[in-house]
Amino acid sequence: MDQFKGQPRLPKFAVPKRYDIRLKPDLISHRFAGSVAVNLDIIAPTSFIVLNAAELSVTADSVSFTIGDSSTVFKPSRIELVENDEILVLEFPQEIPVGLGVLTIVFEGILNDRMKGFYRSTYEYNGEKKTMAVTQFEPADARRCFPCWDEPACKATFKITLDVPSELVALSNMPVAEEITNGNLKTVSYEESPIMSTYLVAVVVGLFDYVEDHTSDGVKVRVYGQVGKANQGKFALDVAVKTLELYKNYFATPYSLPKLDMIAIPDFAAGAMENYGLVTYRETALLYDEQHSAAANKQRVATVVAHELAHQWFGNLVTMEWWTHLWLNEGFATWVSYLATDSLFPEWKIWSQFLHESTEGLRLDGLAESHPIEVDINHACEIDEIFDAISYRKGASVIRMLQSYLGAECFQRSLASYIKKYACSNAKTEDLWAALEAESGEPVNKLMNSWTKQMGYPVVSVKVNEQKLEFDQSQFLSSGAQGEGQWIVPVTLCSGTYEVRKSFLLQTKSDAHDVKDFIGTADISVNYWIKLNVDQAGFYRVKYDEVIAAKLRYAVEKQLLSPSDRFGVLDDAFALCMARQESLTSLINLMGSYREEVDYTVLSNLITITLKVERIAADAVPQLLDYFRQFFIGLLQHCAERLGWEPKPGESHLDAMLRGEILTALALLGHDLTLEEASERFQAFLEDRNTPLLPPDTRKAAYVAVMQGASKSNRSGYESLLKVYRETDLSQEKTRILGSLSSSRDPDLILEALNFMLSSEVRSQDAVFGLAVNREGRDVAWAWLKENWEHLIKTYGSGFLITRFVSAVVSPFASFEKAKEVEEFFASHATPSIARTLRQSLERVNINANWVESIRKEDSLTDAVRELAYRKY
């Protein structure tokens, strides 16, 4: 038996073809009973059958293997459940011959409260606490519900039967085939599914209402929510019906199941999960309340629904061969969700907002502790950690870069043929490249290997040298260190106008081109500006020499560049400043050019950068902090005055989102007028929750502002927010409050807020929202994390949520001493599931510490920030 232990994959001698599963959850004792009959194809003679199982107790005498159509039944002589490897090894006294047979197992398990496998979630119905049973199997937790070949390539069909209390709604991937009620219990059987992977099997049992619609070709679409919340599913329902139509055309393949259910689950670890035909969501990602949801919530629902429905083709119909290719699922679904959202809501300018995805990818991938898009996975416990910004955001960004290079039509045709070729099967990254190569004639595999098989990305430096433009690439690292990597970079360039766009592949370390070839004249001084990586379509950064940079500053100020390019100039400058390749003085001078900015995405990123610079300045040059704040308040003032506190009739979705972000930033920067106004409006809101004085888009800003003035001795604002939290049943409102409670400046009150996050009043999935403490709260949060570490490990175990605690609390520090202290603590408290996140967080602390030292050496910074603080426009 030992030969099967410690292996990354199951042995290949038995191939599952069909599962017949019966489950009986007990919602009172929090256990379930089950049985499974698996039709197997034995492809090599064996006396062992090895499959996955975890946290299940198998009834030994129930296990049998029946050969083919005969009545020959083999009983195992030995059964071992190896918990470390999550495998069930069955040893038979005689050899099982090649051919078909059926493996039968009876088992029991626990309806756990860890939001994975077959788990329980709580909700209220008529004031009474109830339990529902839910599954979450991706990546490797189907094995916690029934013994199975729990690998994406082991596709089979599934016939599911449930025994449940007769008053409850019971859903699975397929429509109900038969329902038989017997007193308090009913037996629900579902139609057999098409061929699919185990991680996409789903079951939900509880009390729900729904809203319903149909696509033009008769697919029944429903959105389920807790009783009384179904109407909040109407927006998602509309998006889903339209998105299914759109993908049917885009992929040139219809949706492959007769129905699609989407359901909001109160306790849910991720944002959503694309189970075939039964997609599960956090409430915040599916439900939309016209009166109390913000514009940002509406956008979140649309993009998440579009993402999950993209998986019905890309992931469910065509599935990655192994977790190494997870990025194919997630990067692609992220990219295509923007395509769908843009088609449904063109006024949201969602492709410009896609830059937020790219920036998050660039931010993580600028660390030496990043990882390639394709990662070797050697154990199930390693999979959780790659559900990160590399798989999703870098993945989506390199797909966008490739689509931009090959052209939209060619890209779409290739995808349609790829889906047709691999439908009901599995594919690797190379298979997608081959499809794109066949259609485009371009060497896609060679082009893309440098982006998926090595980690990191380049910074392309450009400078003018006499009549030449010189280009040079090197790996960008936020630490400022020298990296080894080299890429095939699709460089695009515009100069003075967007009418003419030049492009070439930078395949070597450096290259030079005649200025005349690019900008039509040999005299660089004649021309206005030169911008590389047009519209930020490429996943790389750009560093300009001073001559070009000065012209770009002018182009930003005069709004001569597209919003995406204005975003890129600032984002690259900020990253280069953090890596100590540009001074903070030059960064804040560039930021000053954005005073007249009106575009949502550009301003949203300007706000993010403003708050990060304010934080690092507080560590490096506290004596200049007031000047920084004054400058930043002045920078955002113009836009804040234009938007005000209340929505204007007929204003855009983007203005509604921007108003909340800008007022929140002004509150965090301590702007007196904003704080006073917020306080008055919050008082009105406490008296009347439907007051027009505080609509959903500005509530977060008011909550943050109220917490700025709250302390242990002046706690009325804090108590009032807790009251609102306790009285609302809208998850989005609860999330807004949790995200504000820790933003007080009093360490004692911050500690109280952090303790509240771990109380029974906060669902464990939501505690992470309360970790965004300000500078005054860093040490308190770190002491709190150490104090509660055992409890956190017990609650969050090996799931990905535990990693959020580590990165949120550790990353904001900016001293080498603190990095050592953190390292020493985790030397005796680490678990494998946080190893990568811990290394990344410590790297960020060291990057911050080096940045602080470098800022302190800038002689011209004092004069520059003073001048910007007092500059009048």
CSV table of N, CA, C and O in Angstrom, one decimal, residues 136-140 151-153 155 196-200 247 251 272-276 303-338 354 357 373-375 383 386-399 415 418-419 422 425-430 432-433 452:
chain,number,residue,atom,x,y,z
A,136,GLN,N,-19.0,23.0,-1.7
A,136,GLN,CA,-17.9,23.8,-2.4
A,136,GLN,C,-16.8,22.8,-2.6
A,136,GLN,O,-16.1,22.5,-1.7
A,137,PHE,N,-16.6,22.4,-3.8
A,137,PHE,CA,-15.6,21.3,-4.1
A,137,PHE,C,-14.3,21.8,-4.8
A,137,PHE,O,-13.3,21.1,-4.7
A,138,GLU,N,-14.3,22.9,-5.4
A,138,GLU,CA,-13.1,23.3,-6.0
A,138,GLU,C,-12.2,23.9,-5.0
A,138,GLU,O,-12.6,24.7,-4.1
A,139,PRO,N,-10.9,23.5,-5.0
A,139,PRO,CA,-10.2,22.7,-6.0
A,139,PRO,C,-10.3,21.2,-5.7
A,139,PRO,O,-10.5,20.4,-6.6
A,140,ALA,N,-10.2,20.8,-4.4
A,140,ALA,CA,-10.1,19.3,-4.2
A,140,ALA,C,-10.9,18.9,-3.0
A,140,ALA,O,-10.3,18.2,-2.1
A,151,GLU,N,-9.8,14.5,-9.5
A,151,GLU,CA,-8.9,15.2,-10.3
A,151,GLU,C,-9.6,15.7,-11.6
A,151,GLU,O,-10.5,15.0,-12.1
A,152,PRO,N,-9.3,16.9,-12.1
A,152,PRO,CA,-10.0,17.5,-13.2
A,152,PRO,C,-10.1,16.6,-14.4
A,152,PRO,O,-11.1,16.7,-15.2
A,153,ALA,N,-9.0,15.8,-14.7
A,153,ALA,CA,-9.0,15.0,-15.9
A,153,ALA,C,-9.9,13.8,-15.8
A,153,ALA,O,-10.2,13.1,-16.8
A,155,LYS,N,-13.0,12.8,-15.8
A,155,LYS,CA,-14.3,13.3,-16.0
A,155,LYS,C,-15.3,12.0,-16.1
A,155,LYS,O,-14.9,11.0,-16.6
A,196,MET,N,-18.4,15.4,-16.8
A,196,MET,CA,-17.8,16.6,-16.1
A,196,MET,C,-16.8,16.2,-15.0
A,196,MET,O,-16.8,15.0,-14.6
A,197,SER,N,-16.1,17.2,-14.5
A,197,SER,CA,-15.1,16.9,-13.4
A,197,SER,C,-15.8,16.9,-12.0
A,197,SER,O,-16.8,17.6,-11.9
A,198,THR,N,-15.2,16.2,-11.1
A,198,THR,CA,-15.8,16.1,-9.7
A,198,THR,C,-15.9,17.5,-9.1
A,198,THR,O,-16.9,17.7,-8.3
A,199,TYR,N,-15.0,18.4,-9.3
A,199,TYR,CA,-15.0,19.7,-8.6
A,199,TYR,C,-16.2,20.6,-9.0
A,199,TYR,O,-16.5,21.6,-8.3
A,200,LEU,N,-16.9,20.2,-10.0
A,200,LEU,CA,-18.1,20.9,-10.5
A,200,LEU,C,-19.4,20.4,-10.0
A,200,LEU,O,-20.5,20.9,-10.3
A,247,TYR,N,-22.5,34.6,-25.0
A,247,TYR,CA,-21.4,33.5,-25.0
A,247,TYR,C,-21.7,32.5,-26.1
A,247,TYR,O,-20.8,31.9,-26.7
A,251,PHE,N,-18.7,31.9,-28.5
A,251,PHE,CA,-18.0,30.6,-28.6
A,251,PHE,C,-18.5,29.7,-29.7
A,251,PHE,O,-18.0,28.6,-29.9
A,272,ALA,N,-17.6,33.4,-5.8
A,272,ALA,CA,-18.6,32.6,-6.4
A,272,ALA,C,-18.0,31.3,-6.9
A,272,ALA,O,-16.7,31.2,-7.0
A,273,MET,N,-18.8,30.3,-7.3
A,273,MET,CA,-18.2,29.1,-7.8
A,273,MET,C,-19.1,28.6,-8.9
A,273,MET,O,-20.3,28.5,-8.8
A,274,GLU,N,-18.4,28.2,-10.1
A,274,GLU,CA,-19.1,28.0,-11.3
A,274,GLU,C,-19.7,26.6,-11.5
A,274,GLU,O,-19.8,26.1,-12.6
A,275,ASN,N,-20.0,25.9,-10.4
A,275,ASN,CA,-20.6,24.5,-10.6
A,275,ASN,C,-21.5,24.4,-11.8
A,275,ASN,O,-22.3,25.3,-12.0
A,276,TYR,N,-21.3,23.4,-12.5
A,276,TYR,CA,-22.1,23.2,-13.8
A,276,TYR,C,-23.6,23.3,-13.5
A,276,TYR,O,-24.1,22.4,-12.8
A,303,THR,N,-20.1,41.7,-13.2
A,303,THR,CA,-18.8,41.1,-13.7
A,303,THR,C,-18.6,39.6,-13.1
A,303,THR,O,-18.1,38.8,-13.8
A,304,VAL,N,-19.1,39.4,-11.9
A,304,VAL,CA,-19.0,38.1,-11.3
A,304,VAL,C,-19.9,37.1,-12.0
A,304,VAL,O,-19.5,36.0,-12.3
A,305,VAL,N,-21.1,37.5,-12.3
A,305,VAL,CA,-22.1,36.6,-13.1
A,305,VAL,C,-21.4,36.3,-14.4
A,305,VAL,O,-21.4,35.1,-14.8
A,306,ALA,N,-20.9,37.3,-15.1
A,306,ALA,CA,-20.3,37.1,-16.4
A,306,ALA,C,-19.1,36.2,-16.3
A,306,ALA,O,-18.9,35.3,-17.2
A,307,HIS,N,-18.3,36.3,-15.2
A,307,HIS,CA,-17.1,35.4,-15.0
A,307,HIS,C,-17.6,34.0,-14.8
A,307,HIS,O,-17.1,33.1,-15.5
A,308,GLU,N,-18.6,33.8,-13.9
A,308,GLU,CA,-19.0,32.4,-13.7
A,308,GLU,C,-19.6,31.7,-14.9
A,308,GLU,O,-19.5,30.5,-15.1
A,309,LEU,N,-20.4,32.5,-15.6
A,309,LEU,CA,-21.1,31.9,-16.8
A,309,LEU,C,-20.0,31.6,-17.9
A,309,LEU,O,-20.2,30.7,-18.7
A,310,ALA,N,-19.0,32.4,-18.0
A,310,ALA,CA,-17.9,32.1,-18.9
A,310,ALA,C,-17.3,30.7,-18.7
A,310,ALA,O,-17.0,29.9,-19.6
A,311,HIS,N,-17.2,30.4,-17.4
A,311,HIS,CA,-16.7,29.0,-17.0
A,311,HIS,C,-17.6,27.9,-17.5
A,311,HIS,O,-17.1,26.8,-17.6
A,312,GLN,N,-18.9,28.2,-17.8
A,312,GLN,CA,-19.7,27.1,-18.2
A,312,GLN,C,-19.2,26.5,-19.5
A,312,GLN,O,-19.4,25.3,-19.9
A,313,TRP,N,-18.5,27.3,-20.3
A,313,TRP,CA,-17.8,26.9,-21.5
A,313,TRP,C,-16.3,26.6,-21.2
A,313,TRP,O,-15.8,25.5,-21.4
A,314,PHE,N,-15.6,27.6,-20.6
A,314,PHE,CA,-14.2,27.6,-20.4
A,314,PHE,C,-13.9,27.1,-19.0
A,314,PHE,O,-13.8,27.9,-18.1
A,315,GLY,N,-13.8,25.8,-18.8
A,315,GLY,CA,-13.7,25.3,-17.5
A,315,GLY,C,-14.6,24.1,-17.3
A,315,GLY,O,-14.1,23.0,-16.9
A,316,ASN,N,-15.9,24.2,-17.6
A,316,ASN,CA,-16.8,23.1,-17.4
A,316,ASN,C,-16.9,22.2,-18.6
A,316,ASN,O,-16.9,21.0,-18.5
A,317,LEU,N,-17.2,22.9,-19.8
A,317,LEU,CA,-17.2,22.1,-21.0
A,317,LEU,C,-15.8,21.6,-21.4
A,317,LEU,O,-15.6,20.5,-21.7
A,318,VAL,N,-14.9,22.6,-21.4
A,318,VAL,CA,-13.5,22.3,-21.7
A,318,VAL,C,-12.8,22.5,-20.4
A,318,VAL,O,-12.8,23.6,-19.9
A,319,THR,N,-12.1,21.5,-19.8
A,319,THR,CA,-11.5,21.6,-18.5
A,319,THR,C,-10.0,21.5,-18.5
A,319,THR,O,-9.5,20.7,-19.3
A,320,MET,N,-9.4,22.2,-17.6
A,320,MET,CA,-7.9,22.1,-17.6
A,320,MET,C,-7.5,20.7,-17.2
A,320,MET,O,-8.2,20.0,-16.4
A,321,GLU,N,-6.4,20.2,-17.7
A,321,GLU,CA,-6.0,18.8,-17.5
A,321,GLU,C,-5.5,18.6,-16.1
A,321,GLU,O,-5.7,17.6,-15.5
A,322,TRP,N,-4.9,19.6,-15.5
A,322,TRP,CA,-4.4,19.6,-14.1
A,322,TRP,C,-4.3,21.0,-13.6
A,322,TRP,O,-4.4,21.9,-14.3
A,323,TRP,N,-4.1,21.1,-12.3
A,323,TRP,CA,-4.2,22.5,-11.7
A,323,TRP,C,-3.1,23.4,-12.1
A,323,TRP,O,-3.2,24.6,-12.0
A,324,THR,N,-2.0,22.8,-12.7
A,324,THR,CA,-1.0,23.7,-13.3
A,324,THR,C,-1.6,24.7,-14.3
A,324,THR,O,-1.1,25.7,-14.5
A,325,HIS,N,-2.7,24.2,-15.0
A,325,HIS,CA,-3.3,25.0,-16.0
A,325,HIS,C,-4.5,25.8,-15.5
A,325,HIS,O,-5.4,26.3,-16.3
A,326,LEU,N,-4.6,26.0,-14.2
A,326,LEU,CA,-5.7,26.7,-13.6
A,326,LEU,C,-5.9,28.1,-14.2
A,326,LEU,O,-7.0,28.5,-14.4
A,327,TRP,N,-4.8,28.7,-14.5
A,327,TRP,CA,-4.9,30.1,-15.1
A,327,TRP,C,-5.7,30.1,-16.4
A,327,TRP,O,-6.4,31.1,-16.7
A,328,LEU,N,-5.8,29.0,-17.1
A,328,LEU,CA,-6.6,28.9,-18.3
A,328,LEU,C,-8.0,29.1,-18.0
A,328,LEU,O,-8.8,29.9,-18.6
A,329,ASN,N,-8.5,28.5,-16.9
A,329,ASN,CA,-9.8,28.7,-16.4
A,329,ASN,C,-10.1,30.1,-15.9
A,329,ASN,O,-11.0,30.8,-16.4
A,330,GLU,N,-9.2,30.6,-15.0
A,330,GLU,CA,-9.5,31.8,-14.3
A,330,GLU,C,-9.1,33.1,-15.0
A,330,GLU,O,-9.8,34.1,-15.0
A,331,GLY,N,-7.9,33.0,-15.7
A,331,GLY,CA,-7.5,34.2,-16.4
A,331,GLY,C,-8.4,34.4,-17.6
A,331,GLY,O,-8.9,35.5,-17.9
A,332,PHE,N,-8.9,33.3,-18.2
A,332,PHE,CA,-9.8,33.5,-19.4
A,332,PHE,C,-11.1,34.0,-18.9
A,332,PHE,O,-11.7,34.9,-19.6
A,333,ALA,N,-11.7,33.4,-17.9
A,333,ALA,CA,-13.0,33.8,-17.4
A,333,ALA,C,-13.0,35.3,-17.0
A,333,ALA,O,-14.0,36.0,-17.2
A,334,THR,N,-11.9,35.7,-16.4
A,334,THR,CA,-11.8,37.1,-16.0
A,334,THR,C,-11.8,38.0,-17.2
A,334,THR,O,-12.5,39.0,-17.3
A,335,TRP,N,-11.0,37.7,-18.2
A,335,TRP,CA,-10.9,38.5,-19.4
A,335,TRP,C,-12.2,38.6,-20.1
A,335,TRP,O,-12.7,39.6,-20.5
A,336,VAL,N,-12.9,37.4,-20.3
A,336,VAL,CA,-14.1,37.4,-21.1
A,336,VAL,C,-15.3,38.0,-20.3
A,336,VAL,O,-16.2,38.5,-21.0
A,337,SER,N,-15.2,38.0,-19.0
A,337,SER,CA,-16.3,38.7,-18.2
A,337,SER,C,-16.3,40.2,-18.5
A,337,SER,O,-17.3,40.8,-18.5
A,338,TYR,N,-15.1,40.8,-18.8
A,338,TYR,CA,-15.1,42.2,-19.2
A,338,TYR,C,-15.7,42.4,-20.6
A,338,TYR,O,-16.4,43.3,-20.9
A,354,PHE,N,-10.5,47.6,-16.6
A,354,PHE,CA,-9.7,46.4,-16.6
A,354,PHE,C,-8.3,46.7,-16.1
A,354,PHE,O,-7.6,45.8,-15.6
A,357,GLU,N,-7.3,45.4,-12.8
A,357,GLU,CA,-6.9,43.9,-12.8
A,357,GLU,C,-5.4,43.8,-13.1
A,357,GLU,O,-4.7,43.2,-12.4
A,373,ILE,N,2.8,31.9,-14.2
A,373,ILE,CA,1.4,31.6,-14.4
A,373,ILE,C,1.1,30.1,-14.3
A,373,ILE,O,0.1,29.6,-13.8
A,374,GLU,N,2.0,29.3,-14.9
A,374,GLU,CA,1.9,27.8,-14.8
A,374,GLU,C,2.8,27.3,-13.7
A,374,GLU,O,4.0,27.5,-13.7
A,375,VAL,N,2.1,26.7,-12.7
A,375,VAL,CA,2.9,26.2,-11.5
A,375,VAL,C,2.8,24.7,-11.4
A,375,VAL,O,1.7,24.2,-11.5
A,383,ILE,N,-2.8,23.8,-3.9
A,383,ILE,CA,-3.6,24.3,-5.0
A,383,ILE,C,-4.2,25.7,-4.5
A,383,ILE,O,-4.2,26.6,-5.3
A,386,ILE,N,-2.6,29.1,-5.3
A,386,ILE,CA,-2.5,29.7,-6.7
A,386,ILE,C,-3.8,30.4,-7.2
A,386,ILE,O,-3.8,30.8,-8.3
A,387,PHE,N,-4.8,30.3,-6.3
A,387,PHE,CA,-6.0,31.1,-6.7
A,387,PHE,C,-5.7,32.6,-6.3
A,387,PHE,O,-6.3,33.1,-5.4
A,388,ASP,N,-4.8,33.2,-7.1
A,388,ASP,CA,-4.3,34.5,-6.7
A,388,ASP,C,-4.3,35.5,-7.9
A,388,ASP,O,-4.8,35.1,-9.0
A,389,ALA,N,-3.7,36.6,-7.7
A,389,ALA,CA,-3.7,37.7,-8.7
A,389,ALA,C,-2.9,37.2,-9.9
A,389,ALA,O,-3.0,37.8,-11.0
A,390,ILE,N,-2.0,36.2,-9.8
A,390,ILE,CA,-1.3,35.7,-11.0
A,390,ILE,C,-2.2,34.9,-11.9
A,390,ILE,O,-2.4,35.2,-13.1
A,391,SER,N,-2.9,33.9,-11.3
A,391,SER,CA,-3.8,33.1,-12.2
A,391,SER,C,-4.9,33.9,-12.8
A,391,SER,O,-5.3,33.8,-13.9
A,392,TYR,N,-5.5,34.8,-11.9
A,392,TYR,CA,-6.7,35.6,-12.4
A,392,TYR,C,-6.3,36.8,-13.2
A,392,TYR,O,-6.7,37.0,-14.3
A,393,ARG,N,-5.4,37.6,-12.6
A,393,ARG,CA,-5.2,39.0,-13.2
A,393,ARG,C,-4.1,39.0,-14.2
A,393,ARG,O,-4.2,39.6,-15.2
A,394,LYS,N,-3.0,38.4,-13.8
A,394,LYS,CA,-1.9,38.3,-14.9
A,394,LYS,C,-2.4,37.5,-16.0
A,394,LYS,O,-2.2,37.8,-17.2
A,395,GLY,N,-3.1,36.4,-15.6
A,395,GLY,CA,-3.7,35.5,-16.7
A,395,GLY,C,-4.6,36.3,-17.6
A,395,GLY,O,-4.4,36.2,-18.9
A,396,ALA,N,-5.5,37.1,-17.1
A,396,ALA,CA,-6.4,37.8,-17.9
A,396,ALA,C,-5.6,38.9,-18.7
A,396,ALA,O,-5.9,39.1,-19.9
A,397,SER,N,-4.6,39.4,-18.1
A,397,SER,CA,-3.8,40.5,-18.8
A,397,SER,C,-3.0,40.0,-20.0
A,397,SER,O,-2.9,40.7,-21.0
A,398,VAL,N,-2.4,38.8,-19.8
A,398,VAL,CA,-1.6,38.3,-21.0
A,398,VAL,C,-2.6,37.8,-22.1
A,398,VAL,O,-2.2,37.9,-23.3
A,399,ILE,N,-3.8,37.4,-21.7
A,399,ILE,CA,-4.8,37.1,-22.8
A,399,ILE,C,-5.2,38.3,-23.5
A,399,ILE,O,-5.3,38.3,-24.8
A,415,LEU,N,-10.8,30.6,-30.6
A,415,LEU,CA,-11.5,30.2,-29.4
A,415,LEU,C,-12.6,29.2,-29.7
A,415,LEU,O,-12.8,28.2,-29.0
A,418,TYR,N,-11.2,25.9,-30.6
A,418,TYR,CA,-10.7,25.3,-29.5
A,418,TYR,C,-11.8,24.6,-28.6
A,418,TYR,O,-11.7,23.5,-28.2
A,419,ILE,N,-12.9,25.4,-28.4
A,419,ILE,CA,-14.0,24.9,-27.6
A,419,ILE,C,-14.6,23.6,-28.3
A,419,ILE,O,-14.9,22.6,-27.6
A,422,TYR,N,-12.2,20.5,-27.9
A,422,TYR,CA,-11.9,19.9,-26.6
A,422,TYR,C,-13.2,19.8,-25.8
A,422,TYR,O,-13.1,19.5,-24.6
A,425,SER,N,-13.9,17.4,-22.7
A,425,SER,CA,-12.6,16.8,-22.5
A,425,SER,C,-11.7,17.8,-21.7
A,425,SER,O,-12.2,18.7,-21.1
A,426,ASN,N,-10.4,17.5,-21.8
A,426,ASN,CA,-9.5,18.3,-21.0
A,426,ASN,C,-8.4,18.9,-21.9
A,426,ASN,O,-8.1,18.3,-23.0
A,427,ALA,N,-7.9,20.1,-21.5
A,427,ALA,CA,-6.9,20.7,-22.4
A,427,ALA,C,-5.8,21.3,-21.5
A,427,ALA,O,-5.9,21.6,-20.3
A,428,LYS,N,-4.6,21.5,-22.2
A,428,LYS,CA,-3.5,22.2,-21.5
A,428,LYS,C,-3.3,23.5,-22.2
A,428,LYS,O,-3.8,23.8,-23.3
A,429,THR,N,-2.4,24.4,-21.6
A,429,THR,CA,-2.1,25.7,-22.1
A,429,THR,C,-1.7,25.6,-23.6
A,429,THR,O,-2.1,26.3,-24.5
A,430,GLU,N,-0.8,24.6,-23.9
A,430,GLU,CA,-0.3,24.4,-25.2
A,430,GLU,C,-1.4,24.2,-26.3
A,430,GLU,O,-1.3,24.5,-27.4
A,432,LEU,N,-4.4,25.5,-26.3
A,432,LEU,CA,-5.0,26.8,-26.7
A,432,LEU,C,-4.0,27.6,-27.6
A,432,LEU,O,-4.4,28.1,-28.6
A,433,TRP,N,-2.7,27.5,-27.3
A,433,TRP,CA,-1.8,28.2,-28.2
A,433,TRP,C,-1.8,27.6,-29.6
A,433,TRP,O,-1.8,28.3,-30.6
A,452,THR,N,4.1,32.7,-19.6
A,452,THR,CA,3.4,31.8,-18.7
A,452,THR,C,4.4,30.9,-18.0
A,452,THR,O,4.1,30.4,-16.9
